[in-house]
Short mmCIF file of C-alpha atoms and ligand atoms in Angstrom, two decimals:
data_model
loop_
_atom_site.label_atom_id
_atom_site.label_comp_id
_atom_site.label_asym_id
_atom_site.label_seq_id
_atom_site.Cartn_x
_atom_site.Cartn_y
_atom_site.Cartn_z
CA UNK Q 1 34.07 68.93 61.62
CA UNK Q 2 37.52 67.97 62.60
CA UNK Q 3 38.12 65.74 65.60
CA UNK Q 4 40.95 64.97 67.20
CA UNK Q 5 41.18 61.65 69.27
CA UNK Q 6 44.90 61.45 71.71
CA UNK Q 7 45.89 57.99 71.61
CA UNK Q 8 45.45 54.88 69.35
CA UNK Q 9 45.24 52.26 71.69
CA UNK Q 10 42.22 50.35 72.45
CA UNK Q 11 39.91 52.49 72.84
CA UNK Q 12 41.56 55.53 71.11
CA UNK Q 13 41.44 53.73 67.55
CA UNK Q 14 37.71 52.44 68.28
CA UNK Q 15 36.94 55.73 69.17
CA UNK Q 16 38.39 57.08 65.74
CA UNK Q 17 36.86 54.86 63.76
CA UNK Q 18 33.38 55.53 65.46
CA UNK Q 19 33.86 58.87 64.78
CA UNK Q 20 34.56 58.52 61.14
CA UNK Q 21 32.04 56.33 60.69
CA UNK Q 22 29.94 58.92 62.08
CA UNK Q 23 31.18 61.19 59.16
CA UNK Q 24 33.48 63.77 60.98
CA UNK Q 25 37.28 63.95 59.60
CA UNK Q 26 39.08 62.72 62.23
CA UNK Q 27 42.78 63.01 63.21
CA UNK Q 28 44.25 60.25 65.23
CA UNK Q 29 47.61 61.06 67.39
CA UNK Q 30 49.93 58.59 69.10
CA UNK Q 31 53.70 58.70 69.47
CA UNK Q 32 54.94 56.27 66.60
CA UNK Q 33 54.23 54.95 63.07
CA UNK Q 34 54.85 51.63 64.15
CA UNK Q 35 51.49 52.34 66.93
CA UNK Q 36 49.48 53.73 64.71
CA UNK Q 37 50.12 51.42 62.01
CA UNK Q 38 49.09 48.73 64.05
CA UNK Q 39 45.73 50.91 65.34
CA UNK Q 40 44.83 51.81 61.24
CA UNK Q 41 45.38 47.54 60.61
CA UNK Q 42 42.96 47.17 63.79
CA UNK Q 43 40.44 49.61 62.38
CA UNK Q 44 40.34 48.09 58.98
CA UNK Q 45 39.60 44.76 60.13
CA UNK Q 46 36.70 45.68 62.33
CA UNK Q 47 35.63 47.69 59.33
CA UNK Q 48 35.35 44.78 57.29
CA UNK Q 49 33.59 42.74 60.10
CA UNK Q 50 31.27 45.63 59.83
CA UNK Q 51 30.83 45.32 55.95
CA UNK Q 52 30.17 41.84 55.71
CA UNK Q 53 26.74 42.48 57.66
CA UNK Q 54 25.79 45.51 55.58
CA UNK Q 55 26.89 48.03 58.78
CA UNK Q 56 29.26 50.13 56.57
CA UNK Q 57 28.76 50.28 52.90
CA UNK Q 58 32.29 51.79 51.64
CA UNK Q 59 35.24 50.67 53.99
CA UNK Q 60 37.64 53.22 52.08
CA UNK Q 61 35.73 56.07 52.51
CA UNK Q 62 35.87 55.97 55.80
CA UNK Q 63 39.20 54.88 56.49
CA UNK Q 64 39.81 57.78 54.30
CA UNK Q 65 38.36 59.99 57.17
CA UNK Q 66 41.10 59.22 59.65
CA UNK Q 67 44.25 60.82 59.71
CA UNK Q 68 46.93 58.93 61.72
CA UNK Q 69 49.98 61.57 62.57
CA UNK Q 70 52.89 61.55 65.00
CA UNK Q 71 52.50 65.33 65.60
CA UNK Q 72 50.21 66.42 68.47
CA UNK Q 73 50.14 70.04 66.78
CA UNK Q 74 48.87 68.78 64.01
CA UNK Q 75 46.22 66.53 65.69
CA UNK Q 76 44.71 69.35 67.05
CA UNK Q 77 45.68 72.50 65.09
CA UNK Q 78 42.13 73.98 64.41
CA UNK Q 79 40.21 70.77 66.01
CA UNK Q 80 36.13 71.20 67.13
CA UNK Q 81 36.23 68.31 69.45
CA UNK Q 82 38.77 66.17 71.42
CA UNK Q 83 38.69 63.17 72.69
CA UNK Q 84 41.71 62.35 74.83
CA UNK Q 85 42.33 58.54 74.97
CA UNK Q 86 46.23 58.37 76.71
CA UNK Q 87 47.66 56.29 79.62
CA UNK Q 88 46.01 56.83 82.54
CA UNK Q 89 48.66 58.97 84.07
CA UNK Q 90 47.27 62.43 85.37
CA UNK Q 91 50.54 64.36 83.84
CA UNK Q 92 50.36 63.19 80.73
CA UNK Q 93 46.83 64.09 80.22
CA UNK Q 94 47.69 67.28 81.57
CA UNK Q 95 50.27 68.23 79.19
CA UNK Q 96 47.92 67.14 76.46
CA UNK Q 97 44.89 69.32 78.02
CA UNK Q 98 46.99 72.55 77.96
CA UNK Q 99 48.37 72.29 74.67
CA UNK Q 100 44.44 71.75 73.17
CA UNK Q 101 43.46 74.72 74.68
CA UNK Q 102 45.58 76.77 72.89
CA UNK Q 103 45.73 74.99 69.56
CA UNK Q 104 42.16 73.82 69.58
CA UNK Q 105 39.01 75.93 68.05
CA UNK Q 106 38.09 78.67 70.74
CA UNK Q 107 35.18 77.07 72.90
CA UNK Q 108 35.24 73.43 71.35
CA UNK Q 109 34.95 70.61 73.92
CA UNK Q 110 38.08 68.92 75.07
CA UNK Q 111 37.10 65.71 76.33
CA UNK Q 112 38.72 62.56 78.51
CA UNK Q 113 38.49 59.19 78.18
CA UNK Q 114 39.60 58.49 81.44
CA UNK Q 115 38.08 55.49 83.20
CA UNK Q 116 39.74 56.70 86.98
CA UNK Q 117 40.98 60.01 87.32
CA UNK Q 118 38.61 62.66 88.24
CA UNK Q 119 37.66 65.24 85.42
CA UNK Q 120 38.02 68.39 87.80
CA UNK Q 121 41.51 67.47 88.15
CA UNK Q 122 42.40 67.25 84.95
CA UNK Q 123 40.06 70.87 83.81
CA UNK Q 124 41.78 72.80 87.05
CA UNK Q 125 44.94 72.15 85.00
CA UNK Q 126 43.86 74.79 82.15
CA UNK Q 127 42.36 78.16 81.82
CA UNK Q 128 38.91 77.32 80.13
CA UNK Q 129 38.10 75.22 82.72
CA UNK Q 130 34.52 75.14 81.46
CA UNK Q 131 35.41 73.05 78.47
CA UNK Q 132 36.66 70.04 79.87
CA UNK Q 133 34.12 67.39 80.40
CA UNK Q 134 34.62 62.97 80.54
CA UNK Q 135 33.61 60.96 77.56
CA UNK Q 136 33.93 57.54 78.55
CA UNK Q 137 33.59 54.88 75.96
CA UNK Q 138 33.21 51.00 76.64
CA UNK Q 139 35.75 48.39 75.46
CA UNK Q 140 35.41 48.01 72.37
CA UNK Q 141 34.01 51.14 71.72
CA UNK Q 142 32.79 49.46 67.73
CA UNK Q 143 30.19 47.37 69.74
CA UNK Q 144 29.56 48.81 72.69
CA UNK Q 145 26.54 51.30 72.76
CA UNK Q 146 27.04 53.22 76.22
CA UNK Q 147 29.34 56.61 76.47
CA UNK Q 148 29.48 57.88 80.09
CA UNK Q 149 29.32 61.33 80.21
CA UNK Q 150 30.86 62.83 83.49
CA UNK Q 151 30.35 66.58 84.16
CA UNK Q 152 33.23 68.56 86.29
CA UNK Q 153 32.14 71.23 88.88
CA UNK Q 154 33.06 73.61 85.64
CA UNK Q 155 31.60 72.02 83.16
CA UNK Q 156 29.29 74.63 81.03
CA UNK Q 157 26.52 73.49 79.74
CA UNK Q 158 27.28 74.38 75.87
CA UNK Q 159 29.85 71.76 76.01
CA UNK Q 160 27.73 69.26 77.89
CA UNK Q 161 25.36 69.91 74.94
CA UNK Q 162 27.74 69.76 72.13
CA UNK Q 163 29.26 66.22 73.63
CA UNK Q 164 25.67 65.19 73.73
CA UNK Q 165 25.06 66.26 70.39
CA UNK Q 166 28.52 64.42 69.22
CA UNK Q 167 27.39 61.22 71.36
CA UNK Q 168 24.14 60.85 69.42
CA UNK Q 169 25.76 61.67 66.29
CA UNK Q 170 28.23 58.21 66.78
CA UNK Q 171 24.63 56.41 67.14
CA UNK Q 172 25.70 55.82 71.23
CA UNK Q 173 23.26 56.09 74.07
CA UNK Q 174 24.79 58.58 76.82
CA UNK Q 175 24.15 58.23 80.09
CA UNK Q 176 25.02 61.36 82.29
CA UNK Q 177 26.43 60.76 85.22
CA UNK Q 178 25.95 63.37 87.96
CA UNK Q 179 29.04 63.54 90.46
CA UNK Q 180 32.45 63.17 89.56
CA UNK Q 181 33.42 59.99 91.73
CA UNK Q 182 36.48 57.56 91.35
CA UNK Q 183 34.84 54.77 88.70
CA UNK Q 184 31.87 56.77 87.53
CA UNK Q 185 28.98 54.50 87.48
CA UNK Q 186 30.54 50.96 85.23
CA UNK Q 187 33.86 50.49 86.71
CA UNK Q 188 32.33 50.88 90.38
CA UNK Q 189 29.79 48.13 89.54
CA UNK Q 190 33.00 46.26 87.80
CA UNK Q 191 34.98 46.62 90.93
CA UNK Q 192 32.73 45.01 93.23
CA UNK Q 193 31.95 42.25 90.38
CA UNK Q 194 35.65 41.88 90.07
CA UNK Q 195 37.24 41.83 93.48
CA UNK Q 196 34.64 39.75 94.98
CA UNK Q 197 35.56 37.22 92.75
CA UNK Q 198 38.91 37.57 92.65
CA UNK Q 199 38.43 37.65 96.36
CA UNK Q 200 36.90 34.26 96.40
CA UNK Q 201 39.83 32.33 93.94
CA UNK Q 202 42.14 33.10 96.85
CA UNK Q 203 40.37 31.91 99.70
CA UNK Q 204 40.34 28.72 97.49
CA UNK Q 205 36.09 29.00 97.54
CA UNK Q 206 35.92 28.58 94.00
CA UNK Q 207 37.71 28.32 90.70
CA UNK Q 208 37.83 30.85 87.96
CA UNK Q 209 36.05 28.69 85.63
CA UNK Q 210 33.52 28.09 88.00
CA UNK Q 211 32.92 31.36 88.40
CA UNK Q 212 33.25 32.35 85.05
CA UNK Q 213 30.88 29.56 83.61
CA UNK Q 214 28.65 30.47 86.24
CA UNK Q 215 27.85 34.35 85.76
CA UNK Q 216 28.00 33.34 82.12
CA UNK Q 217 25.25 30.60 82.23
CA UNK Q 218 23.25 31.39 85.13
CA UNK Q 219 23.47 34.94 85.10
CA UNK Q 220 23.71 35.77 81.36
CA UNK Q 221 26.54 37.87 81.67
CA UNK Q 222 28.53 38.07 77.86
CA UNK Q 223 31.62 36.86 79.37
CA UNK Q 224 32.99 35.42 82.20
CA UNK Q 225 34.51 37.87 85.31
CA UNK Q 226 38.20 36.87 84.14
CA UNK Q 227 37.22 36.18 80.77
CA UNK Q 228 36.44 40.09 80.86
CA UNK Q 229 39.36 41.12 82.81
CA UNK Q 230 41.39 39.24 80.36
CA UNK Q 231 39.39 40.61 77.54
CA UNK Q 232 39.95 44.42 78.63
CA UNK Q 233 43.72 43.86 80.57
CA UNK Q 234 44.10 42.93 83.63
CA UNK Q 235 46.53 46.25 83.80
CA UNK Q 236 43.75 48.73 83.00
CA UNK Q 237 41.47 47.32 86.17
CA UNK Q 238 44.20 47.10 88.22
CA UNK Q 239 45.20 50.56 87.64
CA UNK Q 240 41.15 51.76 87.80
CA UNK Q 241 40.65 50.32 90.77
CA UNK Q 242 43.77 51.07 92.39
CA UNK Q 243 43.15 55.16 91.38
CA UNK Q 244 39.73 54.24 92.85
CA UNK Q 245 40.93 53.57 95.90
CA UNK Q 246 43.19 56.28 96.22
CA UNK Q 247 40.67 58.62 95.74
CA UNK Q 248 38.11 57.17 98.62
CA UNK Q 249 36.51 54.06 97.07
CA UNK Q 250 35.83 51.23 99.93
CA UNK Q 251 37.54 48.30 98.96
CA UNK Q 252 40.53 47.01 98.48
CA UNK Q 253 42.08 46.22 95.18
CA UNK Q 254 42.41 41.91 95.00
CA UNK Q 255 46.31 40.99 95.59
CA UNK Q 256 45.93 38.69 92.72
CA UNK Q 257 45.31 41.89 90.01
CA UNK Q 258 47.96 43.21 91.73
CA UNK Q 259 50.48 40.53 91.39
CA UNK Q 260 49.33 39.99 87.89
CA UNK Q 261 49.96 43.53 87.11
CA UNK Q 262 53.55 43.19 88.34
CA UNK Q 263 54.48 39.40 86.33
CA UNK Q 264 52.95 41.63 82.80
CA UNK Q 265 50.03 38.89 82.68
CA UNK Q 266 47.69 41.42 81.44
CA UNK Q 267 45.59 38.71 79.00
CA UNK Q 268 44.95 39.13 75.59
CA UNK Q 269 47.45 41.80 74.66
CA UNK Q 270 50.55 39.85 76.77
CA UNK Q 271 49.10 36.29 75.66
CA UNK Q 272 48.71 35.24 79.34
CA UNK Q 273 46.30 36.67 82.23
CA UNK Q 274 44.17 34.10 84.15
CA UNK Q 275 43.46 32.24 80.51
CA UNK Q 276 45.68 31.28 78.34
CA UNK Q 277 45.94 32.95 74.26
CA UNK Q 278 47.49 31.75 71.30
CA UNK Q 279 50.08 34.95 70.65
CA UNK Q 280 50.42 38.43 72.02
CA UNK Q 281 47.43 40.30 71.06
CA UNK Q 282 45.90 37.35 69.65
CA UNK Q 283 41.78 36.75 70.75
CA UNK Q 284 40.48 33.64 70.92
CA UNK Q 285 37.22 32.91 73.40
CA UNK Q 286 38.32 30.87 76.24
CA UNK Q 287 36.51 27.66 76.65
CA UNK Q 288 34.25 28.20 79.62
CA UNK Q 289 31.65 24.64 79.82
CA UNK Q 290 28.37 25.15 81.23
CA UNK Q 291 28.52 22.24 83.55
CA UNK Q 292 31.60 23.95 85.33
CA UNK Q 293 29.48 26.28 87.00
CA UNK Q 294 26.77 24.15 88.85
CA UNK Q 295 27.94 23.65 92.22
CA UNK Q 296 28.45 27.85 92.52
CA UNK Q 297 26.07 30.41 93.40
CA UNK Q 298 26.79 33.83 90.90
CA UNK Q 299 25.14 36.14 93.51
CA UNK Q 300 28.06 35.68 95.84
CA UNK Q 301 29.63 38.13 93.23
CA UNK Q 302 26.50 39.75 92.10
CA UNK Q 303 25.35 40.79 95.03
CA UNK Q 304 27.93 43.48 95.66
CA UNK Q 305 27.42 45.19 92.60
CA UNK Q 306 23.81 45.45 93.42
CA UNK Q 307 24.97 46.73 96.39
CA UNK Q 308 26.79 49.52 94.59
CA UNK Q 309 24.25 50.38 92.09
CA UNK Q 310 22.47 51.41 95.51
CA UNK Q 311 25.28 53.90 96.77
CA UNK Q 312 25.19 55.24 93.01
CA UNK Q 313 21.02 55.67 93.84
CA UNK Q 314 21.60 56.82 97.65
CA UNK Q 315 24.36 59.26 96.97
CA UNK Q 316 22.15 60.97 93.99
CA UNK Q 317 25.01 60.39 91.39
CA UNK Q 318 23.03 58.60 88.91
CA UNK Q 319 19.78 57.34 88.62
CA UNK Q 320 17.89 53.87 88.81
CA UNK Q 321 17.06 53.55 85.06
CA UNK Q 322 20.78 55.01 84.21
CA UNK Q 323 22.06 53.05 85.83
CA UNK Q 324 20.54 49.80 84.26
CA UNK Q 325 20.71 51.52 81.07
CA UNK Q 326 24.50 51.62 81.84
CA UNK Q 327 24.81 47.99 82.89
CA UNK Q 328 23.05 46.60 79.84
CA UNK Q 329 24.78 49.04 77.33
CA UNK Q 330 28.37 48.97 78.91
CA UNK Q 331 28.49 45.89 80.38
CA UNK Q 332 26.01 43.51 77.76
CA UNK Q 333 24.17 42.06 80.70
CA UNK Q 334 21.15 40.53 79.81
CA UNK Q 335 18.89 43.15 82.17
CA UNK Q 336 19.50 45.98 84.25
CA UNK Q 337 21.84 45.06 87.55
CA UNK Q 338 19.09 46.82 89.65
CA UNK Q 339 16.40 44.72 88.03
CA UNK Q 340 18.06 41.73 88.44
CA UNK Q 341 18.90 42.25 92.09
CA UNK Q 342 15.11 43.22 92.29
CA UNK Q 343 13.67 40.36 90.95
CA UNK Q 344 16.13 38.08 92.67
CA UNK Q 345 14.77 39.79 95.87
CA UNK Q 346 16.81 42.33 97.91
CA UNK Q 347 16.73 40.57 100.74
CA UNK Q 348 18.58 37.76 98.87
CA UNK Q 349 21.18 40.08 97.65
CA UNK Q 350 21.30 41.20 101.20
CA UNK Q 351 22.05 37.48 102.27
CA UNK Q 352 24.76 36.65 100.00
CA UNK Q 353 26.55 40.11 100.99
CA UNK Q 354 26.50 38.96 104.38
CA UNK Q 355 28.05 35.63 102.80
CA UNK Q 356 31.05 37.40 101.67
CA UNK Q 357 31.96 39.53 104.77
CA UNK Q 358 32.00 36.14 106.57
CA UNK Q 359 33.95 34.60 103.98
CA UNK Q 360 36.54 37.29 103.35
CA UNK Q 361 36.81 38.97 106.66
CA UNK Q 362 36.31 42.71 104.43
CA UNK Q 363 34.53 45.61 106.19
CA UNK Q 364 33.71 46.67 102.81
CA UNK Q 365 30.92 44.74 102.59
CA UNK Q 366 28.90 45.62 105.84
CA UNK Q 367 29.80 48.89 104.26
CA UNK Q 368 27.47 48.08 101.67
CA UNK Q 369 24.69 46.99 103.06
CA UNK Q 370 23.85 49.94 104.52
CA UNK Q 371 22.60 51.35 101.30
CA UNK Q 372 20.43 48.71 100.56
CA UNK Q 373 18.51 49.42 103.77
N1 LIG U 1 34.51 45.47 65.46
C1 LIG U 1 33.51 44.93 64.73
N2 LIG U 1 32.95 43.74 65.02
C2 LIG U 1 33.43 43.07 66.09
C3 LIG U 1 34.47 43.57 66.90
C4 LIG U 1 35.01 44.83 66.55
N3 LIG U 1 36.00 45.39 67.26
N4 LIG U 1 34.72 42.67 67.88
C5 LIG U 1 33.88 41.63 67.71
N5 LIG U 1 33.09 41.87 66.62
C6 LIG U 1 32.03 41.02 66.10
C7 LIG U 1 32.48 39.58 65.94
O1 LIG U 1 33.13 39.38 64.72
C8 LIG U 1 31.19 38.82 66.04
O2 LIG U 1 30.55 38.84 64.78
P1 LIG U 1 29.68 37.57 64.30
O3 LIG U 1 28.50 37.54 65.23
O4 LIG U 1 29.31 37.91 62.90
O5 LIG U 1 30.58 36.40 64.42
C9 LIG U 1 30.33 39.68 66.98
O6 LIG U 1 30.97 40.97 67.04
C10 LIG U 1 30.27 39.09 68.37
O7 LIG U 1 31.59 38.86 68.84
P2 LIG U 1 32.09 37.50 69.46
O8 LIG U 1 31.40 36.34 68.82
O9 LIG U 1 33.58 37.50 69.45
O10 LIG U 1 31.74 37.57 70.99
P3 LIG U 1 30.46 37.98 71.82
O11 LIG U 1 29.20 37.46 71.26
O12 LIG U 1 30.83 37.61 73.22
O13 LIG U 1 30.37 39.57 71.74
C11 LIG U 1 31.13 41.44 73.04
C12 LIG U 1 31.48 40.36 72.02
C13 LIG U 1 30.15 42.43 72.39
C14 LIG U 1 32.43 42.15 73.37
C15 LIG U 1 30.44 40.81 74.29
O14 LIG U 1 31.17 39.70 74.74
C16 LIG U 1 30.31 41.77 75.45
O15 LIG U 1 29.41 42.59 75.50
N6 LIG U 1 31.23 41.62 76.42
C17 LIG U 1 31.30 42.53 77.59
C18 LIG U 1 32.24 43.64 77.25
C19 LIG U 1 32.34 44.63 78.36
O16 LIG U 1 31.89 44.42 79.48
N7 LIG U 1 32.94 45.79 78.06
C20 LIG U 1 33.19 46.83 79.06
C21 LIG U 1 34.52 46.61 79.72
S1 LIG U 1 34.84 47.83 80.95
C22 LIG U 1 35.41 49.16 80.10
O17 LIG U 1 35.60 49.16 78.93
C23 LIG U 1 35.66 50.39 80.94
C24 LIG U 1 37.13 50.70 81.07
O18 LIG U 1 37.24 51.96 81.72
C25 LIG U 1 37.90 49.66 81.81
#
């Protein structure tokens, strides 16, 4: 089966490789050799991470699978399944969407990646409106075990199955989530998680590596808040939860992202974001002590995504165990974010909401309490 994924970036050339390592002949499109060069040399070097603990058994074979090409037409002359990984802007995807519906197999699934924009906007752009349906990976989509799956108002439900079907088939767990709204279920979480503390480094209340040591340590989080931001680009949250809030969501985007977003200090990929890396593009863990974290309390910036996970509950758009299935599989927490605000006690979480409206001044968090009445 011969699937085509639109963009080799950092989650288009995980998503390739997934797929090939799935088995299905895949054709990977972005606009020059030099980018997908650089995504093939990416691919091959998790591959080998993956062979030295017996994950893959023949790295050539399936590198062999995955066709990089400059040519959109020939990504998806004749393709079964799309998955559309390109820059989050809503005409580019567009262009992309109506040229797969005519070159694409009649009645295959043309998916998006998108992480903001919603997916009825992007299917009203075609004819076969039916077709279109989200797909949306986790960064990096080699590790991380969650694919959101995001139905439009016309999404049928053979493609719903056959994206299920193709989910499975990478070995993912999908998690379906019910209504179309800006951030889906992860990034809405994220955005609380992340502007609260982002919030809190500007009113000087405490320091990044408090925080991050703290939600690390005492919360069990994988990585610190900025460590993550850093770790994903500060550029692709600011741009998520700036679409976010165009589209409704209630909170503001943190000035800091904002200003970040405008200097290029987008982490990892720049070298610079809130840490500090040895060369563009070049990972290495930030040091993050344990000790840096006593004097601050994580559920200042917990809280608020606990908060959330209860509008995702109240407002029917996904459900309790989804959406701790979701926070464990897309995010690596240790437990579910509705567990853990459970067993901390909602009343607690309650509290420390309350804590950041009086510290920040932001009506979006007596917003949230609401739903946790
Ligand atoms: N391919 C294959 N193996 C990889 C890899 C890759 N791309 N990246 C890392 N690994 C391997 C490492 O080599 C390491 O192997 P080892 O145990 O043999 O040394 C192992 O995976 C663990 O990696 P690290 O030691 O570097 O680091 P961690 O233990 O912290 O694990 C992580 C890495 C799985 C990324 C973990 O930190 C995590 O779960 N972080 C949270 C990530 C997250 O929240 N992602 C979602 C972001 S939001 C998003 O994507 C949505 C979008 O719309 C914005």
């Amino acid at each position: 089966m011969k699937v085509a994924v639109i963009g080799a970036g950092t989650m288009g050339h995980g998503i390739a490789q997934v797929s090939a390592m799935a088995g299905y002949d895949v054709w990977m499109y972005d606009l020059s050799q030099e980018i997908l060069n650089s995504a093939m040399s990416r691919i091959r070097d998790s591959l080998n991470k993956f062979y030295a603990k017996g994950v893959v058994k023949d790295v050539e074979q399936v590198i062999s699978r995955i066709r990089p090409t400059a040519s959109l037409e020939e990504a998806l002359s004749g393709s079964e399944l799309m998955v559309e990984a390109s820059p989050e802007i809503l005409e580019v995807k567009v262009d992309i969407f109506r040229k797969a519906e005519r070159l694409s197999e009649r009645g295959s699934v043309l998916a998006t990646n998108t992480s903001s924009l919603p997916i009825t906007e992007i299917a009203d752009s075609i004819n076969e409106k039916g077709r279109v349906i989200g797909l949306h990976f986790f960064n990096p989509p080699q590790l991380m075990k969650l694919v959101e799956v995001i139905k439009s108002v016309y999404t049928t439900d053979e493609t719903l199955n056959m994206s299920l079907d193709f989910v499975n088939r990478l070995s993912k767990k999908a998690v379906i989530v019910k209504k179309d709204v800006p951030g889906f279920v992860v990034n809405r979480l994220l955005a609380r998680l992340m502007n609260a503390s982002c919030q809190l480094l500007e009113k000087n209340y405490a320091s990044m590596i408090e925080i991050d040591s703290a939600v690390k340590y005492k919360l069990g989080f994988p990585m610190g808040v900025f460590e993550l931001a850093d770790y994903s680009g500060v550029d692709v949250f600011y741009l998520v939860f700036k679409a976010m809030k165009d589209r409704g969501f209630r909170g503001d985007v943190c000035p800091t992202f904002e200003k970040m977003f405008s200097e290029k200090k987008f982490g990892v990929k720049t070298g610079e974001g809130f840490y500090s890396y040895p060369g563009k593009g070049v990972y290495k863990k930030p040091e993050i002590p344990k000790e840096a974290g006593t004097g601050f309390d994580p559920w200042l910036v917990a809280a608020p995504e606990v908060g959330e996970a209860f509008w995702l509950m109240k407002t029917d758009t996904a459900s309790e165990s989804d959406i701790d299935t979701a926070s464990m599989l897309g995010l690596g927490y240790p437990k579910g974010i509705v567990q853990m605000g459970r067993e901390f006690g909602l009343e607690n979480v309650k509290d420390r909401i309350k804590k950041m409206a009086e510290i920040t001044g932001k009506e979006e968090y007596s917003y949230l309490l609401q739903f946790l009445e």
